[in-house]
PDB file of C-alpha atoms in Angstrom:
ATOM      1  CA  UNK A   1     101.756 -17.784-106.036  1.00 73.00           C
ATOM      2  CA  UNK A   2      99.559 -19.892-103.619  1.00 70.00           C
ATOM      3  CA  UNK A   3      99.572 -17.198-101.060  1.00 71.00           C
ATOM      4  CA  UNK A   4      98.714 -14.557-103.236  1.00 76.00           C
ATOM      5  CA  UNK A   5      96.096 -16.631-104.810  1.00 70.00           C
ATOM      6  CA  UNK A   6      94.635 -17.107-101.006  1.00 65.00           C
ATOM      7  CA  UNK A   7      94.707 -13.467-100.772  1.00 65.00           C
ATOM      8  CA  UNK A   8      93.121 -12.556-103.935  1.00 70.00           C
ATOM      9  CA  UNK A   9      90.307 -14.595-102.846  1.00 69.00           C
ATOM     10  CA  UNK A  10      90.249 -13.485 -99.497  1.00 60.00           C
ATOM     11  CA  UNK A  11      89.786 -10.089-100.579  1.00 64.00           C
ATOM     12  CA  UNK A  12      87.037 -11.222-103.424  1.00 66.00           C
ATOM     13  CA  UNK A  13      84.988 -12.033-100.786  1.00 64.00           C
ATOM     14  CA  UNK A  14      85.687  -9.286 -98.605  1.00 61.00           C
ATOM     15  CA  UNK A  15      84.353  -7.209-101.224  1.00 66.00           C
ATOM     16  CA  UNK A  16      81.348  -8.773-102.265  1.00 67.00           C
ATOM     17  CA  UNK A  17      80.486  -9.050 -99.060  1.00 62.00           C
ATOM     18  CA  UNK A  18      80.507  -5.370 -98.612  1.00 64.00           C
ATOM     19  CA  UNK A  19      78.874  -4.776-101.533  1.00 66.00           C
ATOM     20  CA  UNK A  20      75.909  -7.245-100.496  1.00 67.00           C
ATOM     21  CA  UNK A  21      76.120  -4.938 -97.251  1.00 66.00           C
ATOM     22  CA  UNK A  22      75.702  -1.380 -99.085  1.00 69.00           C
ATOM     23  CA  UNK A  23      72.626  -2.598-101.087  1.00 69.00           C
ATOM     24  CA  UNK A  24      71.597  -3.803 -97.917  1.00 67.00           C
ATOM     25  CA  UNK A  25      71.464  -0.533 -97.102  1.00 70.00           C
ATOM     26  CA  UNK A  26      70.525   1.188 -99.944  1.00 71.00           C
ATOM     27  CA  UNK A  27      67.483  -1.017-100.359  1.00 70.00           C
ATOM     28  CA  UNK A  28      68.140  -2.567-103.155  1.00 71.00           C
ATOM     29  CA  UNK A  29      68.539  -5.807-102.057  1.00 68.00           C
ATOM     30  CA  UNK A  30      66.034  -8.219-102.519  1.00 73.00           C
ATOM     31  CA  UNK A  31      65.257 -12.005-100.972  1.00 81.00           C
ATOM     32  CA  UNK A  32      63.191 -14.976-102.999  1.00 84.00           C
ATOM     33  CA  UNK A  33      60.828 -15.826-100.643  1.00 90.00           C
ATOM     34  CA  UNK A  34      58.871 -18.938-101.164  1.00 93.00           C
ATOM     35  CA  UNK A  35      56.920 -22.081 -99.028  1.00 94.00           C
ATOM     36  CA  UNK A  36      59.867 -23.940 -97.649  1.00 94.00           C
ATOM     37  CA  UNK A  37      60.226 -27.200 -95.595  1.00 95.00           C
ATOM     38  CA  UNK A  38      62.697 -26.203 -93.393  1.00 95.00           C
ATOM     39  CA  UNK A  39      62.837 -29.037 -92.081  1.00 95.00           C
ATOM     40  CA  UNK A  40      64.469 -30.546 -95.281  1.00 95.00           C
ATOM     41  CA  UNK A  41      66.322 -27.506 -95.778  1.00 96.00           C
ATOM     42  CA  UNK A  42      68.525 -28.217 -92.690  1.00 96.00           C
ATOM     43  CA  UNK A  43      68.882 -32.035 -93.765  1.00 96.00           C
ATOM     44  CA  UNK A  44      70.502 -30.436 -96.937  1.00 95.00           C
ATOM     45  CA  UNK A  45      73.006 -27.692 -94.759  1.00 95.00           C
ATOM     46  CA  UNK A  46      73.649 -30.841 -92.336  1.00 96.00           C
ATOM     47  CA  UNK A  47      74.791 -33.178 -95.365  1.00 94.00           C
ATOM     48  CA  UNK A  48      76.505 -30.155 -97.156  1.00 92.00           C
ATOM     49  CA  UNK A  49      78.462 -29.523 -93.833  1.00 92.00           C
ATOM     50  CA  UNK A  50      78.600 -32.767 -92.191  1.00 93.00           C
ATOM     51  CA  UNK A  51      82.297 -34.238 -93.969  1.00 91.00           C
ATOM     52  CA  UNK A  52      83.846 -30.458 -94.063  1.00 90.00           C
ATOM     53  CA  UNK A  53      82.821 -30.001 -90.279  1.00 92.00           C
ATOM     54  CA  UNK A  54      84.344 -33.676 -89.545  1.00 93.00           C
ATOM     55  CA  UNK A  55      87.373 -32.651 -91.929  1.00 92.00           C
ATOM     56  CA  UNK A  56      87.743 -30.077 -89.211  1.00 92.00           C
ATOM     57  CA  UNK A  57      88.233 -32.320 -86.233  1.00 94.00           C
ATOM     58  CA  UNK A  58      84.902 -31.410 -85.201  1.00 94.00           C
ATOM     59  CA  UNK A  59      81.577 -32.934 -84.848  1.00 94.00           C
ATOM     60  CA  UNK A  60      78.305 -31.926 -86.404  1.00 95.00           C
ATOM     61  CA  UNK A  61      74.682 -33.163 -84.981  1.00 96.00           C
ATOM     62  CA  UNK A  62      71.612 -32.227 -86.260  1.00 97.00           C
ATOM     63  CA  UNK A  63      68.198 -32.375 -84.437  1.00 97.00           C
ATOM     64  CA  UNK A  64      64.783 -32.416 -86.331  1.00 96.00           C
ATOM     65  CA  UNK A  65      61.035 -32.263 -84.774  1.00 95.00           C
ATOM     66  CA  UNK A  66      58.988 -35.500 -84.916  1.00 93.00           C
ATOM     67  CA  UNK A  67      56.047 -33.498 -86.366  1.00 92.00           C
ATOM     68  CA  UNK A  68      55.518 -32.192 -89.155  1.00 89.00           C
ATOM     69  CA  UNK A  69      56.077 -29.036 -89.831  1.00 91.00           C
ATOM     70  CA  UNK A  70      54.220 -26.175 -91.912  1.00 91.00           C
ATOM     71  CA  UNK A  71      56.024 -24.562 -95.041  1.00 92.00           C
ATOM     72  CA  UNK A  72      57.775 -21.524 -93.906  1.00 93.00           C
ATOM     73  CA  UNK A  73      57.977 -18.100 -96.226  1.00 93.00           C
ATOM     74  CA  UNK A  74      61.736 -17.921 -97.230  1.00 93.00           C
ATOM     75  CA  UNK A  75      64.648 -17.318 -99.110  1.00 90.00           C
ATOM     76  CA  UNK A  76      66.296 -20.920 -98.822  1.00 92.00           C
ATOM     77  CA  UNK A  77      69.073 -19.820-100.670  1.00 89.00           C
ATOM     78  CA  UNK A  78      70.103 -16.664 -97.550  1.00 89.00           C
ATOM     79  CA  UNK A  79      68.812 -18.931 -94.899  1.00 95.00           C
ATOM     80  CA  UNK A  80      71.422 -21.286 -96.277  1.00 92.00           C
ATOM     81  CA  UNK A  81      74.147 -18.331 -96.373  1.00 89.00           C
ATOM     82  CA  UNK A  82      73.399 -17.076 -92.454  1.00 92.00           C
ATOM     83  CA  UNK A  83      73.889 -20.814 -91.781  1.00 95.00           C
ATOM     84  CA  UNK A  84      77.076 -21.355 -93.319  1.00 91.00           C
ATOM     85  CA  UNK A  85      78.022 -18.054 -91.586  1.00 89.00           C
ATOM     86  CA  UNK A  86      77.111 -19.195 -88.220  1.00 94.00           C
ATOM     87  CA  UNK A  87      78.599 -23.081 -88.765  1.00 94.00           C
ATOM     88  CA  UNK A  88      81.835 -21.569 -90.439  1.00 89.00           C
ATOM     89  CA  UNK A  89      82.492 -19.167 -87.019  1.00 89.00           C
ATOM     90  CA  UNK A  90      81.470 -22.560 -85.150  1.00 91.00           C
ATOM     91  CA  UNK A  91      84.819 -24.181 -87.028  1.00 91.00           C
ATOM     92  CA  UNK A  92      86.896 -21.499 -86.773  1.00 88.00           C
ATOM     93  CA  UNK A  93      86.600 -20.343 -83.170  1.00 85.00           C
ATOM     94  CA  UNK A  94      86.787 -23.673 -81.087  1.00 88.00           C
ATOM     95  CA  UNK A  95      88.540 -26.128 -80.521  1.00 89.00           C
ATOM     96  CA  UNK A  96      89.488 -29.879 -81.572  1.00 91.00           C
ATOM     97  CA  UNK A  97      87.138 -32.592 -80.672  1.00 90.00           C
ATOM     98  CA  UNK A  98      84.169 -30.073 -80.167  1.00 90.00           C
ATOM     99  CA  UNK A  99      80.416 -30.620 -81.134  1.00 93.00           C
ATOM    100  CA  UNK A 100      77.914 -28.255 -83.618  1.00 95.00           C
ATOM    101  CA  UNK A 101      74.458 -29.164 -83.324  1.00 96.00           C
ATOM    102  CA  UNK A 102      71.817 -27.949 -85.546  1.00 97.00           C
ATOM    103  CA  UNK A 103      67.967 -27.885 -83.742  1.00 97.00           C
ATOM    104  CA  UNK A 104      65.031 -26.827 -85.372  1.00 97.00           C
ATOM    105  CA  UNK A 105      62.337 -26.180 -82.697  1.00 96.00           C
ATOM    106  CA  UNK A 106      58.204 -25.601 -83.354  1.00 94.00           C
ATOM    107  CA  UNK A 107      56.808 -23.130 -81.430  1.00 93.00           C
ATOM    108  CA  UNK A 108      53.563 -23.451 -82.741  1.00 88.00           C
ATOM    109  CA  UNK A 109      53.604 -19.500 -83.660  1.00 91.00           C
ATOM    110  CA  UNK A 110      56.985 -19.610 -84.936  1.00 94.00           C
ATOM    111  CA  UNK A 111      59.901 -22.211 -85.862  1.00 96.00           C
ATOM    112  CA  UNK A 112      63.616 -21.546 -84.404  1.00 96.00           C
ATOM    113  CA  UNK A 113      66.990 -22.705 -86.073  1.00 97.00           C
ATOM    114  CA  UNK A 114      69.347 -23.399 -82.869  1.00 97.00           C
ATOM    115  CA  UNK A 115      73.140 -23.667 -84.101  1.00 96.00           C
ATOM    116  CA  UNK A 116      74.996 -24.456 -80.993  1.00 95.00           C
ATOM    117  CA  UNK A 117      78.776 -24.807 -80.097  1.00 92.00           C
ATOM    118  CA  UNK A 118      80.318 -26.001 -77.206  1.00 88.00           C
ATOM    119  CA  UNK A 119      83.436 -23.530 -77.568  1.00 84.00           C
ATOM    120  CA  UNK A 120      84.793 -20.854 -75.400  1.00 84.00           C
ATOM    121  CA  UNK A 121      81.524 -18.151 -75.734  1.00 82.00           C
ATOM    122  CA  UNK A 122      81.324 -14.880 -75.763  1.00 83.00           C
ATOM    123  CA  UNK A 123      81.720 -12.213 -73.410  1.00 82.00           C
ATOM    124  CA  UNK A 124      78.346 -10.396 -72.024  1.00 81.00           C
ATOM    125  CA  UNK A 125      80.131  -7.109 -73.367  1.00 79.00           C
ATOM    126  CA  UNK A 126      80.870  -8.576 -77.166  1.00 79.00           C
ATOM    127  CA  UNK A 127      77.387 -10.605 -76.990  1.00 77.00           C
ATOM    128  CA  UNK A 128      76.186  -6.767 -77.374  1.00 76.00           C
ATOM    129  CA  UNK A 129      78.466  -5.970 -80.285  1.00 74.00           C
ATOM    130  CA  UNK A 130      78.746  -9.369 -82.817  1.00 80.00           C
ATOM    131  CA  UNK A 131      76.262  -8.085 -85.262  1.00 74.00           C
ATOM    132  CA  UNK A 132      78.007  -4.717 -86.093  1.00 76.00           C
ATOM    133  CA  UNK A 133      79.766  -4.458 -88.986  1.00 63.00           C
ATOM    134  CA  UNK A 134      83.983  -5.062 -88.731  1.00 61.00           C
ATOM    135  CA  UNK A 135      83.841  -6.481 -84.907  1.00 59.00           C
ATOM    136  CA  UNK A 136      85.628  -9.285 -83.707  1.00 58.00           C
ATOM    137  CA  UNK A 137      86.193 -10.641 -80.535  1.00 57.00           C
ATOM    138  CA  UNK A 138      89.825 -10.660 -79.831  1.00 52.00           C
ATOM    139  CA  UNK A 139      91.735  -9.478 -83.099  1.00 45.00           C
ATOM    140  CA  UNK A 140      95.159 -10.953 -81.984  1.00 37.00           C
ATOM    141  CA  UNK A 141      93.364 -14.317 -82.020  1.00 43.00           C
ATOM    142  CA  UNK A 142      92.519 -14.456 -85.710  1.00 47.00           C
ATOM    143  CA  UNK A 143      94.350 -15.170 -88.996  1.00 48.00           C
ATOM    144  CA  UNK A 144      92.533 -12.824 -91.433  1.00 50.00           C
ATOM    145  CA  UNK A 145      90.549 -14.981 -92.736  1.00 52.00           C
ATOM    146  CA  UNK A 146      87.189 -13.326 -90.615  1.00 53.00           C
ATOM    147  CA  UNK A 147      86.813  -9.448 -91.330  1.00 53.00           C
ATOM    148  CA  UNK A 148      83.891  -9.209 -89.029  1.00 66.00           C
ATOM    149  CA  UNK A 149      81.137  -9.206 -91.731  1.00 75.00           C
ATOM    150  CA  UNK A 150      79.554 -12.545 -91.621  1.00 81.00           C
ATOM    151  CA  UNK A 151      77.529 -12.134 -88.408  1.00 88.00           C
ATOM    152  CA  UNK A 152      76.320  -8.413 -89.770  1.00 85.00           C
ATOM    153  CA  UNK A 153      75.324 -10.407 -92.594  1.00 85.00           C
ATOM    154  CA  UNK A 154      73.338 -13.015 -91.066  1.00 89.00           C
ATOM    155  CA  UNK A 155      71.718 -10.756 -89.285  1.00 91.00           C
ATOM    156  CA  UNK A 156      70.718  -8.494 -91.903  1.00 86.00           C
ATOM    157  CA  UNK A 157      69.567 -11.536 -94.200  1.00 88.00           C
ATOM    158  CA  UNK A 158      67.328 -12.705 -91.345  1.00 93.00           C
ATOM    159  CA  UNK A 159      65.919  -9.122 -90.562  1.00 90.00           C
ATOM    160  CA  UNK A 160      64.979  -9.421 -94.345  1.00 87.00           C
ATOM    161  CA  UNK A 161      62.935 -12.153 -93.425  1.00 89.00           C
ATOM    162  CA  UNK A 162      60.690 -10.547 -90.248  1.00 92.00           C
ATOM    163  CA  UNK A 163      62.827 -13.056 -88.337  1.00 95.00           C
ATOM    164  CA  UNK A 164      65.284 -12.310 -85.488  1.00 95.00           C
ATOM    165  CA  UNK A 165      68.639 -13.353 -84.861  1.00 96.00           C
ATOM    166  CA  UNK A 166      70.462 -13.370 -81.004  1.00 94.00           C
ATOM    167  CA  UNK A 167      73.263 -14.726 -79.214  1.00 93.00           C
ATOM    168  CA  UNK A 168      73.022 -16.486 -75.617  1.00 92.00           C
ATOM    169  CA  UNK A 169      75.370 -18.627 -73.669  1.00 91.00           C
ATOM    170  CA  UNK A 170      74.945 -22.406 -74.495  1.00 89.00           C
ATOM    171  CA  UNK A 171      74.557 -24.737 -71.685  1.00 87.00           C
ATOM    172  CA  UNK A 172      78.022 -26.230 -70.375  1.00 83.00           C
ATOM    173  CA  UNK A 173      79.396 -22.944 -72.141  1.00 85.00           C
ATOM    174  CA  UNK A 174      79.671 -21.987 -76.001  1.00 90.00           C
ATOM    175  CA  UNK A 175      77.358 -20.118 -78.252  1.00 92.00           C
ATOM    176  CA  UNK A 176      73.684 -20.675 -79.218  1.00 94.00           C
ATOM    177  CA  UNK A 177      72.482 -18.658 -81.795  1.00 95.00           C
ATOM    178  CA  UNK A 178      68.622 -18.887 -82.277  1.00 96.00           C
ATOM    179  CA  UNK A 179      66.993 -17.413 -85.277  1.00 97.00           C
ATOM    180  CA  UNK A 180      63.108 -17.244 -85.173  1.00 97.00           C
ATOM    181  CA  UNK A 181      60.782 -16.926 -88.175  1.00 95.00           C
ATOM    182  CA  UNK A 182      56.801 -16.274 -87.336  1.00 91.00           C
ATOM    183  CA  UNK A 183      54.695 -18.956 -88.747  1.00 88.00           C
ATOM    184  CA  UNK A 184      52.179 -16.984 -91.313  1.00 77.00           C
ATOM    185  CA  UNK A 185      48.383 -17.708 -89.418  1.00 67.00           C
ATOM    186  CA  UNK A 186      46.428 -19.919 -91.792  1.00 55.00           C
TER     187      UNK A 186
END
């Protein structure tokens, strides 16, 4: 009963997932943009994360600018759900004893969310492919549990948002994923 209760869910999400996806593409999706302190809004992921991460047998480290920092347009609510995303791939696909860090970065023009890993990385061939819809790395790796959405999603829910999303090695090895938001000229 357990199992198929796992399953049920599994495939709950797999679903609404795809359906976020078609009005995605259908246009019919819509964001709640509003002045945010990002700033505070990755103090909130960090303390959401930081025991589930741990739980994990994993580290989680957050770094925060000394300045302050001006509001930025969003949708605190998706910015929170490409997050999770991107922290939930960070648990699944390394190892033990491994760190997540969090950065949030001022550009002046624009503000970047780092979420780094120190895990095995990605290929320069896959780096090309993690944002389509349904790809994964190395299928025989995986339990199921990742259909190869969540990255399509982030990146879609950041597009939303006239931000970007990429993928680059991390130093020392691992992934960095940087997401950029333009800072609105006052």
């Amino acid at each position: 009963v357990q199992m198929i209760a796992h399953e049920c869910n599994r495939l709950s999400r797999l679903v609404s997932d795809l359906l976020l996806l078609a009005r995605v593409d259908s246009g019919k999706w819509s964001i709640n943009q509003k002045p945010v302190e990002i700033d505070t809004l990755l103090l909130e992921v960090y303390d959401l994360f930081f025991s589930h991460v741990e739980s994990h047998h994993k580290t989680l480290e957050l770094a925060l600018p000394d300045e302050m920092l001006p509001p930025v347009t969003l949708d605190p609510d998706r910015i929170e759900q490409v997050l999770t995303i991107l922290i939930d791939n960070a648990i699944a696909y390394t190892p033990d004893d491994t760190l997540i860090k969090l950065k949030l970065i001022h550009l002046g023009h624009a503000v970047e969310i780092h979420v780094t890993d120190n895990g095995p990385g990605i290929t320069a061939q896959d780096k090309t492919q993690v944002f389509k819809r349904f790809y994964r790395q190395d299928a025989s790796r995986h339990d199921g549990t990742h259909a190869g959405l969540g990255l399509s999603i982030a990146y879609e829910i950041i597009r939303l948002h006239h931000g970007t999303l990429r993928l680059e090695d991390a130093p020392g090895g691992g992934c960095l994923f940087i997401i950029t938001f333009p800072l609105k000229k006052s």
